[in-house]
Coordinates of N, CA and C in Angstrom, one line a residue:
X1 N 56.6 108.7 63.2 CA 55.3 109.2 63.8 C 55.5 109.1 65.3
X2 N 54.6 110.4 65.6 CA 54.8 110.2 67.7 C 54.1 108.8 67.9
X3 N 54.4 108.7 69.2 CA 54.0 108.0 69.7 C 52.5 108.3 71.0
X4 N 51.4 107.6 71.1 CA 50.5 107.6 71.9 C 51.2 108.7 73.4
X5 N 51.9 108.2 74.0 CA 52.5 108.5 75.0 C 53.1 110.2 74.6
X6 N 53.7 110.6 73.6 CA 54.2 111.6 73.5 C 53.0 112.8 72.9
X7 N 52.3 111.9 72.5 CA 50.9 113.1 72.0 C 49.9 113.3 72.7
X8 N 49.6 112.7 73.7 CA 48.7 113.0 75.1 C 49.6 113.7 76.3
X9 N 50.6 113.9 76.1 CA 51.5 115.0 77.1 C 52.0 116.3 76.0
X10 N 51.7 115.9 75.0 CA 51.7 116.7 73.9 C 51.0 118.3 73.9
X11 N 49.8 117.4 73.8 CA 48.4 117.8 73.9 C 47.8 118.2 74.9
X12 N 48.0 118.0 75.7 CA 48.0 118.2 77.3 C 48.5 120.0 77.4
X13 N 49.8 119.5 77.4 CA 50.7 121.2 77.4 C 49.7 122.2 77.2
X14 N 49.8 121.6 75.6 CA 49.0 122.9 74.6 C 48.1 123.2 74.9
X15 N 47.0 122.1 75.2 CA 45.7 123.1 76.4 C 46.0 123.5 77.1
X16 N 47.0 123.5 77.8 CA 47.5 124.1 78.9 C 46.6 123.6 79.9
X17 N 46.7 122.1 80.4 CA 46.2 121.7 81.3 C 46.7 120.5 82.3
X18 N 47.1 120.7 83.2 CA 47.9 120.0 84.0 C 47.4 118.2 83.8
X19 N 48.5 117.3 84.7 CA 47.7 115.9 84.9 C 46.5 115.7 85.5
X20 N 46.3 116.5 86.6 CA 45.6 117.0 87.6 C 43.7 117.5 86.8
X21 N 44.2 118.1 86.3 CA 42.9 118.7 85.6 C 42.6 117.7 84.3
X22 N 43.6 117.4 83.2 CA 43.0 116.2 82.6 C 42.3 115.0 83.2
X23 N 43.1 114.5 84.5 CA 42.6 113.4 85.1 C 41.2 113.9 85.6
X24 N 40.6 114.9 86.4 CA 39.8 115.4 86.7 C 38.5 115.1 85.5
X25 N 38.7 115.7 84.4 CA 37.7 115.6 83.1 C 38.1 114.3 82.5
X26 N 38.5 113.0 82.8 CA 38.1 111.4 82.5 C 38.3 111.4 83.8
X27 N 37.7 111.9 84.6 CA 37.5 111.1 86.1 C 38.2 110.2 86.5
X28 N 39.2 109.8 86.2 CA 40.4 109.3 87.1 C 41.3 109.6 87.8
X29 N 42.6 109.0 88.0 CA 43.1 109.7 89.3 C 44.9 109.9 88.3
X30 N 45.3 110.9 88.9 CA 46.4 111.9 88.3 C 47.3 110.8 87.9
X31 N 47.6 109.7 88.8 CA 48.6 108.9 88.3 C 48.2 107.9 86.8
X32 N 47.3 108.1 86.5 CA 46.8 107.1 85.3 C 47.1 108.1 84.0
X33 N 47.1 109.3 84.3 CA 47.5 110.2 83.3 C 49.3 109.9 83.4
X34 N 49.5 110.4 84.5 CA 50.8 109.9 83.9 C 51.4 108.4 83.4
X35 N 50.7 107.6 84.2 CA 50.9 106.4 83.9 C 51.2 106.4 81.7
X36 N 49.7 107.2 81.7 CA 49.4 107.0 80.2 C 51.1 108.0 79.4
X37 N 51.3 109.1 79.8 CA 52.5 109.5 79.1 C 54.0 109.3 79.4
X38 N 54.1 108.1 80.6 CA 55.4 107.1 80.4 C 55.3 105.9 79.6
X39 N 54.0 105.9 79.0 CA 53.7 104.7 78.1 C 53.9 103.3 78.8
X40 N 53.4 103.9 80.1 CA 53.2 102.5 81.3 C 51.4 101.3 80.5
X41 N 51.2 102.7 80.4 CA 49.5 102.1 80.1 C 48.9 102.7 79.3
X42 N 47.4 102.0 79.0 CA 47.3 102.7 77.6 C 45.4 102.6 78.2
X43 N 44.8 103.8 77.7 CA 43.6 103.8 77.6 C 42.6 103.0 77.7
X44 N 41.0 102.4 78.0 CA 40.5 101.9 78.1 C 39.7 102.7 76.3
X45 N 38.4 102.3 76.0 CA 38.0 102.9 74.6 C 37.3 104.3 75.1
X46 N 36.7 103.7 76.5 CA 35.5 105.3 77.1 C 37.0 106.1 77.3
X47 N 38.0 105.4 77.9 CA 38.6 106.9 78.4 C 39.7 107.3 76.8
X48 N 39.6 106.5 75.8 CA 40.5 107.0 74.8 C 39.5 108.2 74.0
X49 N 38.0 107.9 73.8 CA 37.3 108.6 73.2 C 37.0 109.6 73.9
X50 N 37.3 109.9 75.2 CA 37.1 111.1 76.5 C 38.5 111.9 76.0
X51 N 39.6 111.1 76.1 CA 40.8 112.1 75.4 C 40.8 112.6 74.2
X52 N 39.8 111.7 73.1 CA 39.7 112.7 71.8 C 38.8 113.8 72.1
X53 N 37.6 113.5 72.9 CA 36.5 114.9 73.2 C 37.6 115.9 74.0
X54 N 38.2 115.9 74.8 CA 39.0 117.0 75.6 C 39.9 117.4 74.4
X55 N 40.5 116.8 73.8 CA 40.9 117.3 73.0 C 41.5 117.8 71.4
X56 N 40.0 117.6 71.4 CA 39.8 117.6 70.0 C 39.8 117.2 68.7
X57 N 40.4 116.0 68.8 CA 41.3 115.1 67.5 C 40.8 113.9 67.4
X58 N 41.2 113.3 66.6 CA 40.8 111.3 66.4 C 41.7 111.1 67.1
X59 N 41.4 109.6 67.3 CA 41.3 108.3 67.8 C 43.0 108.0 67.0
X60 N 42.7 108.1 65.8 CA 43.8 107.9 64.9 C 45.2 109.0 65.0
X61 N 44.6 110.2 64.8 CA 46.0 111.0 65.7 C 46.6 110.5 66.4
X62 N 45.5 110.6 67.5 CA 45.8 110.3 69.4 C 47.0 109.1 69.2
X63 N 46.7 108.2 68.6 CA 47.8 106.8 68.7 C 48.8 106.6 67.7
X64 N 48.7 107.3 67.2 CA 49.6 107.8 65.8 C 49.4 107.1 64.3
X65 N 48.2 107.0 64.0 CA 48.3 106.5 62.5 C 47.6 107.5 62.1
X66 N 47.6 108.5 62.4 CA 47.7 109.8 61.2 C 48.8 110.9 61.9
X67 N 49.3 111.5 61.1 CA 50.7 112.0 62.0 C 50.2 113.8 61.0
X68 N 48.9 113.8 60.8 CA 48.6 115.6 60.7 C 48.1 116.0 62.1
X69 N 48.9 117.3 62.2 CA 48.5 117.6 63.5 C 47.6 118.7 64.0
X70 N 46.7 118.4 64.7 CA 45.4 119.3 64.7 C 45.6 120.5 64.9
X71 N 44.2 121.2 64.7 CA 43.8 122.1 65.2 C 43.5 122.5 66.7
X72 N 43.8 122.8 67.4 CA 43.0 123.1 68.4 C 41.8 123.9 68.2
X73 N 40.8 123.6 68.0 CA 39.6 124.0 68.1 C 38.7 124.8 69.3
X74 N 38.3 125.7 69.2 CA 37.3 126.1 70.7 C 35.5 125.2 70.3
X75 N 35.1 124.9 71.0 CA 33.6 124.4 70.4 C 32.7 125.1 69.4
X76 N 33.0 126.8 69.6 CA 32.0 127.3 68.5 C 32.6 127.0 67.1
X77 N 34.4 127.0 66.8 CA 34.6 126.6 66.2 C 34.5 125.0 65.3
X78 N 34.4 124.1 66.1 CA 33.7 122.8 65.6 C 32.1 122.9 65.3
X79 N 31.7 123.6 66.1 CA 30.2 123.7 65.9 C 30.3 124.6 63.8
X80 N 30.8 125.6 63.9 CA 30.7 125.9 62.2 C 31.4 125.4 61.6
X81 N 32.4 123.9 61.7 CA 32.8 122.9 60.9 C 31.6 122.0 60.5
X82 N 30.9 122.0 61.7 CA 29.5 120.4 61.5 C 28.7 121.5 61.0
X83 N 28.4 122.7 60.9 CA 27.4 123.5 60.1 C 27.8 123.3 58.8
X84 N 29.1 123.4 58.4 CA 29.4 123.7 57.3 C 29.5 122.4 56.1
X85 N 30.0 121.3 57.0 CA 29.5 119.5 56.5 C 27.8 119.3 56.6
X86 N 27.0 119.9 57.4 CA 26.2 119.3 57.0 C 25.4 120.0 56.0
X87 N 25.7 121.3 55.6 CA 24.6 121.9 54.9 C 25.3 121.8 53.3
X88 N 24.7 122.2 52.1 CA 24.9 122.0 50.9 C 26.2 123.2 50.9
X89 N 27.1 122.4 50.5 CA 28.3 123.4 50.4 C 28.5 124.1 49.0
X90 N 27.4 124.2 48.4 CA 27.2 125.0 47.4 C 26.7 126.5 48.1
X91 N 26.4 126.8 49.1 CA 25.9 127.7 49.5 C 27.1 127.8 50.7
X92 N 27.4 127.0 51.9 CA 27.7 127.2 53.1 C 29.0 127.4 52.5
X93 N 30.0 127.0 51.5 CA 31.4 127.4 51.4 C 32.0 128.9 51.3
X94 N 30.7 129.0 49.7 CA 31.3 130.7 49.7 C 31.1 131.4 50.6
X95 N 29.8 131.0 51.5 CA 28.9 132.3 52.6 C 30.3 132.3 54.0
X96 N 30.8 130.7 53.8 CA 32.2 131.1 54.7 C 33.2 131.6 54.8
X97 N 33.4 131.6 53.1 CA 34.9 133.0 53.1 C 34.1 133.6 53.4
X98 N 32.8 134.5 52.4 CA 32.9 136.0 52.8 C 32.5 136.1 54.4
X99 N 32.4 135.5 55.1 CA 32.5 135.7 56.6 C 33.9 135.6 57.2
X100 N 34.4 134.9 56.7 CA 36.3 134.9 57.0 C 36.7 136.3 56.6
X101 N 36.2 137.4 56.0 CA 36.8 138.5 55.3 C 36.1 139.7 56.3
X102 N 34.8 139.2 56.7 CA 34.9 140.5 58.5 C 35.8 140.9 59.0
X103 N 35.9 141.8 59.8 CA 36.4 142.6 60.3 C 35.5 142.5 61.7
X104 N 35.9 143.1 62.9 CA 35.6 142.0 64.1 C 33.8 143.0 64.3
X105 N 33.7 144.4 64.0 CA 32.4 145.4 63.9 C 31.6 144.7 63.0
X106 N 32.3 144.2 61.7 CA 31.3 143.7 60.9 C 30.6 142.4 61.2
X107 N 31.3 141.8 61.9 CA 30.3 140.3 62.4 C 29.7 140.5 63.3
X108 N 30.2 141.5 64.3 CA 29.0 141.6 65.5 C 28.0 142.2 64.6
X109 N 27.8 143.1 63.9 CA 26.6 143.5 62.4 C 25.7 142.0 62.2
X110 N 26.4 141.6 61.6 CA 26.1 140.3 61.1 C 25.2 139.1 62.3
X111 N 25.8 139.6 63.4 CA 25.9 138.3 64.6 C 24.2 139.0 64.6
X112 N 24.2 140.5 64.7 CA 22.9 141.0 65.2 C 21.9 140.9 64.4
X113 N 21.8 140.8 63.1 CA 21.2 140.1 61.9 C 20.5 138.9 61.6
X114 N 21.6 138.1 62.4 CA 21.2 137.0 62.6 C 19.6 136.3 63.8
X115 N 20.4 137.1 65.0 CA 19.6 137.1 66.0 C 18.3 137.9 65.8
X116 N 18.1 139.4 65.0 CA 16.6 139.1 64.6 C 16.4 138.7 63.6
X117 N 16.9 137.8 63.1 CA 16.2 137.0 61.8 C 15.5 135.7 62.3
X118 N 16.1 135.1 63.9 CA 15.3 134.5 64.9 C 14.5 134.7 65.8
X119 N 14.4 136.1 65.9 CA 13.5 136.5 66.7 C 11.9 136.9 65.7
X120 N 12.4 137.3 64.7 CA 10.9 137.5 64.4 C 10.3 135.9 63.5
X121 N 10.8 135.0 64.2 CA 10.6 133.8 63.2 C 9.1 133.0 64.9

């Protein structure tokens, strides 16, 4: 399994976000980022839980006791994961394939459907 150190420069890359810019979003300063991916130092809990929000994974990834490797997610994308856990997945599962089977016309259809189905509410 990686190591803490190798999955937060890992991860980093793949956002495509410098030390500079991660440091910036946990408000600290550039050298603590690197600090963290020479495996000089290790996290505080606010700034380990700030590294899973930036980038999208557990706590348990991040440090390696789970060695599946995420998704990168965009937020609308997590947002219709937590839609889809919280509503009765007797209904939200199938209604999510056949939305996985759109075509990019047909969901804007659908997207506009939606929007007056809240507008006349």
């Amino acid at each position: 399994m990686a190591e803490f150190k190798e999955r937060i420069k890992d991860l980093r890359l793949k956002k495509g976000f410098s030390q500079q810019r991660l440091a910036d979003l946990l408000e600290v300063n550039k050298q603590t980022i690197s600090q963290y991916e020479r495996g000089v130092r290790f996290p505080t809990k606010e700034n380990l839980e700030a590294l899973c929000d930036a980038f999208n994974v557990t706590s348990d990834y991040l440090i390696g006791r789970e060695d599946v490797s995420p998704v990168l997610l965009t937020g609308d994308e997590l947002a219709l994961i937590d839609m889809i856990r919280n509503t009765d997945s007797a209904i939200s599962v199938p209604l999510a394939r056949k939305i996985s089977l759109l075509n990019e016309a047909q969901l804007e259809q659908l997207s506009a459907m939606i929007d007056v189905m809240f507008q006349s509410k």
